[in-house]
DNA sequence: CTCCAGGCCATTT
DNA sequence: AAATGGCATGGA
């Protein structure tokens, strides 16, 4: 058990933010499986109890929760952009952080996400993990399944995915696995040192089923490219209904991805 | 029944 | 370059 204070973090908001699909919430607690491990975190205000050692928190969850990015600064900067909708969104979404998730998990998850809704994405992802992942234990009791490792999916065929509800995305998922296991893993290391435009171009041209939107999600959530700004149906609705069809200035800010998360959460929640 | 969901691809203008 | 139809699935 390790306890610490963290500002600008609300577990429930993150769980419902649409960047991760496997967090399980239970009151003020969440259960998270990532990097083959399970952790429970409970929140009281800005005090968080991690059901693990301090060492594990420092080694894994600290970076996962993006503790070293100053969200006070990011939110303050939004205030200076003089955009009332953005202000309202930041106010509503303060507590959302951009997680540092495993790249492969993000890639697969957002291929599943295309033309789909969040409850169904969660359902499909969970079924996928149950079929191809490994049991993850927490003090002898099973907590759930790991996200499948790429090696466990070698030579995956669309028919192997039958019954999971993937629909036409099955072949896209297989192509992503193929790419990752045949040079993609090494390419990810190079991607981390590239500007956004290069990253997007390579991802789109390497994987059938990855277009602008999914690429931007992979960049933002999998490569922590904070200026990547995914435009999905909710963002299009926002641009049309709230900005008269013109992209607001914050979408090209260096923290556009974070502001996009706040506004996505805000727009989708105010339905 | 139709419409929609964190879209993309292939084809046609 | 830009617009359009098709695509799987399941909930509203």
XYZ file of C-alpha atoms (C1' of nucleotides) in Angstrom:
296
model
C 0.000 0.000 0.000
C 1.331 3.348 -1.021
C -0.420 6.656 -0.486
C 0.281 9.943 -2.252
C -1.273 13.227 -3.263
C -1.853 13.909 -6.951
C -3.372 17.050 -8.418
C -5.554 17.158 -11.524
C -6.513 13.514 -11.385
C -9.997 12.086 -11.125
C -10.132 8.346 -11.641
C -13.769 8.251 -12.662
C -13.235 10.914 -15.316
C -10.271 9.079 -16.793
C -12.199 5.812 -16.798
C -14.959 7.494 -18.765
C -12.726 9.609 -20.984
C -12.569 7.214 -23.921
C -8.794 6.820 -23.994
C -8.674 3.502 -22.121
C -11.305 0.813 -22.293
C -10.447 -1.661 -19.562
C -10.526 0.237 -16.279
C -13.065 -1.176 -13.855
C -14.598 1.350 -11.498
C -16.250 0.553 -8.195
C -17.214 3.545 -6.100
C -14.054 5.546 -5.470
C -11.845 2.638 -6.549
C -10.541 1.508 -9.917
C -8.924 -1.740 -10.953
C -6.419 -1.486 -13.756
C -4.658 -4.139 -15.789
C -1.726 -2.802 -17.777
C 1.719 -4.071 -18.677
C 0.621 -7.494 -17.476
C 0.005 -6.235 -13.944
C -3.027 -5.443 -11.864
C -3.384 -2.561 -9.469
C -6.225 -1.109 -7.461
C -6.306 2.596 -6.737
C -8.723 4.369 -4.441
C -9.280 8.100 -4.332
C -10.369 10.538 -1.618
C -10.056 14.037 -2.984
C -6.479 14.403 -4.131
C -5.220 11.539 -1.961
C -4.678 8.243 -3.734
C -3.992 4.819 -2.261
C -2.205 2.383 -4.502
C -2.563 -1.276 -3.687
C 1.120 -1.904 -4.395
C 4.538 -1.009 -3.073
C 6.038 2.423 -3.416
C 8.633 0.878 -5.677
C 6.021 -0.462 -8.099
C 4.263 2.890 -8.091
C 7.501 4.643 -8.986
C 8.471 2.065 -11.603
C 5.153 1.671 -13.389
C 2.106 3.634 -12.332
C 3.742 7.005 -11.911
C 4.613 7.207 -15.563
C 1.387 5.458 -16.620
C -0.631 8.211 -14.921
C 1.588 10.906 -16.430
C 2.411 12.366 -13.029
C 5.354 14.314 -14.399
C 3.293 16.439 -16.763
C 2.121 19.646 -15.107
C -1.604 19.728 -15.762
C -2.054 22.876 -13.677
C 0.135 24.555 -16.241
C -1.765 23.048 -19.167
C -5.117 24.120 -17.727
C -3.825 27.588 -16.950
C -2.619 27.954 -20.498
C -6.111 27.063 -21.722
C -7.485 29.936 -19.701
C -5.216 32.283 -21.612
C -6.555 31.139 -24.950
C -9.711 33.137 -24.288
C -12.191 30.519 -25.464
C -15.261 30.164 -23.286
C -16.139 26.664 -24.439
C -12.613 25.450 -23.826
C -12.714 26.995 -20.372
C -15.932 25.220 -19.555
C -14.533 21.957 -20.900
C -11.338 22.269 -18.892
C -13.404 22.988 -15.836
C -15.516 19.881 -16.425
C -12.653 17.664 -17.467
C -9.942 18.764 -15.061
C -8.921 15.422 -13.610
C -8.392 13.785 -16.958
C -4.786 13.003 -17.754
C -3.336 11.504 -20.899
C -2.158 8.072 -19.841
C 1.079 6.555 -21.046
C -0.413 3.305 -22.238
C 1.285 0.458 -24.017
C 1.632 1.293 -27.696
C 0.380 -2.042 -29.019
C -2.679 -1.976 -26.788
C -3.527 1.525 -27.975
C -3.073 0.602 -31.619
C -5.386 -2.404 -31.399
C -7.918 -0.662 -29.170
C -8.359 2.268 -31.520
C -8.654 0.068 -34.570
C -11.531 -1.562 -32.717
C -12.903 1.887 -31.900
C -13.522 3.017 -35.464
C -17.145 3.650 -36.358
C -18.077 2.143 -32.999
C -19.345 3.347 -29.631
C -17.555 3.238 -26.304
C -19.658 0.606 -24.508
C -19.221 -1.714 -27.461
C -15.504 -0.983 -27.733
C -15.156 -2.002 -24.092
C -17.112 -5.164 -24.645
C -15.159 -6.234 -27.719
C -11.799 -5.404 -26.146
C -12.634 -7.412 -23.055
C -13.724 -10.420 -25.102
C -10.534 -10.138 -27.141
C -8.443 -10.195 -23.951
C -10.334 -13.160 -22.583
C -9.652 -15.115 -25.745
C -5.993 -14.239 -26.303
C -4.677 -12.749 -23.054
C -3.294 -14.454 -19.977
C -4.795 -14.536 -16.499
C -3.480 -11.791 -14.240
C -3.448 -12.503 -10.526
C -3.663 -10.190 -7.560
C -2.664 -11.922 -4.328
C -3.670 -15.362 -5.595
C -7.081 -14.371 -6.883
C -7.564 -13.771 -10.563
C -8.124 -10.141 -11.414
C -8.735 -10.565 -15.124
C -6.869 -11.037 -18.363
C -3.864 -9.217 -19.721
C -4.047 -7.416 -23.003
C -2.654 -9.989 -25.462
C 1.025 -9.726 -26.275
C 1.818 -9.381 -29.987
C 3.675 -12.705 -29.969
C 0.500 -14.426 -28.804
C -1.203 -13.198 -31.959
C 1.354 -14.297 -34.523
C -0.262 -15.299 -37.836
C -3.648 -14.201 -36.559
C -6.406 -14.622 -39.140
C -9.767 -12.837 -39.290
C -11.576 -16.109 -38.687
C -9.732 -16.458 -35.370
C -11.635 -13.355 -34.259
C -15.114 -14.671 -34.981
C -17.661 -14.127 -32.265
C -15.932 -11.119 -30.742
C -18.173 -8.636 -32.549
C -15.369 -7.008 -34.519
C -17.248 -7.007 -37.771
C -15.286 -5.748 -40.766
C -12.486 -4.502 -38.482
C -11.166 -8.033 -38.045
C -8.844 -7.788 -41.046
C -7.571 -4.390 -39.896
C -6.657 -5.837 -36.522
C -4.792 -8.702 -38.201
C -2.900 -6.271 -40.393
C -1.835 -4.239 -37.358
C -0.479 -7.383 -35.709
C 1.343 -8.353 -38.885
C 2.932 -4.902 -39.092
C 3.964 -4.854 -35.456
C 5.631 -8.264 -35.634
C 7.462 -7.535 -38.862
C 9.373 -4.379 -38.056
C 6.665 -2.258 -36.497
C 7.976 -2.756 -32.985
C 11.332 -1.275 -33.981
C 9.641 1.436 -36.005
C 7.836 2.580 -32.854
C 11.196 3.490 -31.335
C 11.952 5.657 -34.341
C 8.469 7.169 -34.374
C 9.095 8.579 -30.913
C 11.739 10.894 -32.351
C 9.680 12.113 -35.284
C 7.419 15.127 -35.749
C 3.675 14.527 -35.812
C 3.334 14.700 -39.580
C 5.899 11.942 -40.135
C 4.358 9.757 -37.470
C 0.918 10.068 -38.983
C 2.128 9.413 -42.504
C 3.994 6.255 -41.524
C 1.207 4.843 -39.390
C -1.379 5.405 -42.117
C 0.688 3.934 -44.882
C 1.922 0.945 -42.843
C -1.362 -0.370 -41.478
C -4.545 -0.924 -43.429
C -7.344 0.339 -41.212
C -5.428 3.277 -39.753
C -6.497 6.664 -41.088
C -6.102 10.194 -39.754
C -8.323 9.756 -36.722
C -6.959 6.439 -35.478
C -3.402 7.583 -36.207
C -3.942 10.671 -34.085
C -5.310 8.576 -31.232
C -2.334 6.231 -31.445
C 0.004 9.221 -31.439
C -1.719 10.925 -28.519
C -2.386 7.899 -26.318
C 0.383 5.563 -27.446
C 3.241 7.946 -28.198
C 2.217 10.760 -25.840
C 2.244 13.227 -28.696
C 0.321 15.940 -26.892
C -0.304 18.082 -29.955
C -2.029 15.256 -31.855
C -5.707 16.189 -32.058
C -8.059 13.365 -33.119
C -11.162 14.561 -34.963
C -14.010 12.109 -34.466
C -17.767 12.538 -34.907
C -18.044 14.396 -31.586
C -15.320 16.843 -32.542
C -16.967 17.399 -35.914
C -20.226 18.064 -34.131
C -18.449 20.508 -31.841
C -16.814 22.379 -34.719
C -20.112 22.615 -36.526
C -22.415 23.453 -33.634
C -20.139 25.491 -31.380
C -17.585 27.080 -33.686
C -19.637 27.754 -36.817
C -17.741 25.194 -38.865
C -14.311 26.701 -38.261
C -11.618 24.884 -36.291
C -10.821 26.814 -33.087
C -7.276 28.016 -32.438
C -6.653 25.614 -29.574
C -6.738 22.669 -31.995
C -3.302 23.671 -33.223
C -1.866 24.418 -29.782
C 1.017 22.337 -28.500
C -1.411 20.796 -25.995
C -4.213 20.341 -28.513
C -4.509 16.645 -27.677
C -5.177 17.345 -24.017
C -7.684 20.072 -24.826
C -9.322 17.702 -27.271
C -9.757 15.198 -24.433
C -11.397 17.805 -22.228
C -13.735 18.959 -24.969
C -14.532 15.422 -26.096
C -15.496 14.524 -22.541
C -17.477 17.741 -22.180
C -19.332 17.498 -25.473
C -20.123 13.830 -25.128
C -21.207 14.138 -21.524
C -23.542 17.064 -22.203
C -25.740 15.028 -24.428
C -38.083 0.155 -39.254
C -34.000 3.778 -39.259
C -30.152 6.048 -37.107
C -25.844 6.098 -34.803
C -21.071 5.039 -32.896
C -13.643 8.045 -30.894
C -13.746 5.763 -39.534
C -11.488 3.758 -43.351
C -11.084 1.999 -48.013
C -12.091 1.787 -52.751
C -14.252 3.924 -56.373
C -15.984 7.574 -58.931
C -16.248 12.397 -60.220
C -8.322 16.716 -54.815
C -12.873 15.892 -53.246
C -17.174 13.494 -52.684
C -19.733 9.030 -52.067
C -21.103 4.089 -50.938
C -20.135 0.096 -48.442
C -18.918 -2.046 -44.506
C -20.364 -5.487 -39.336
C -22.470 -5.015 -35.127
C -25.799 -3.986 -31.600
C -28.277 -0.519 -28.881
C -31.621 3.331 -28.985
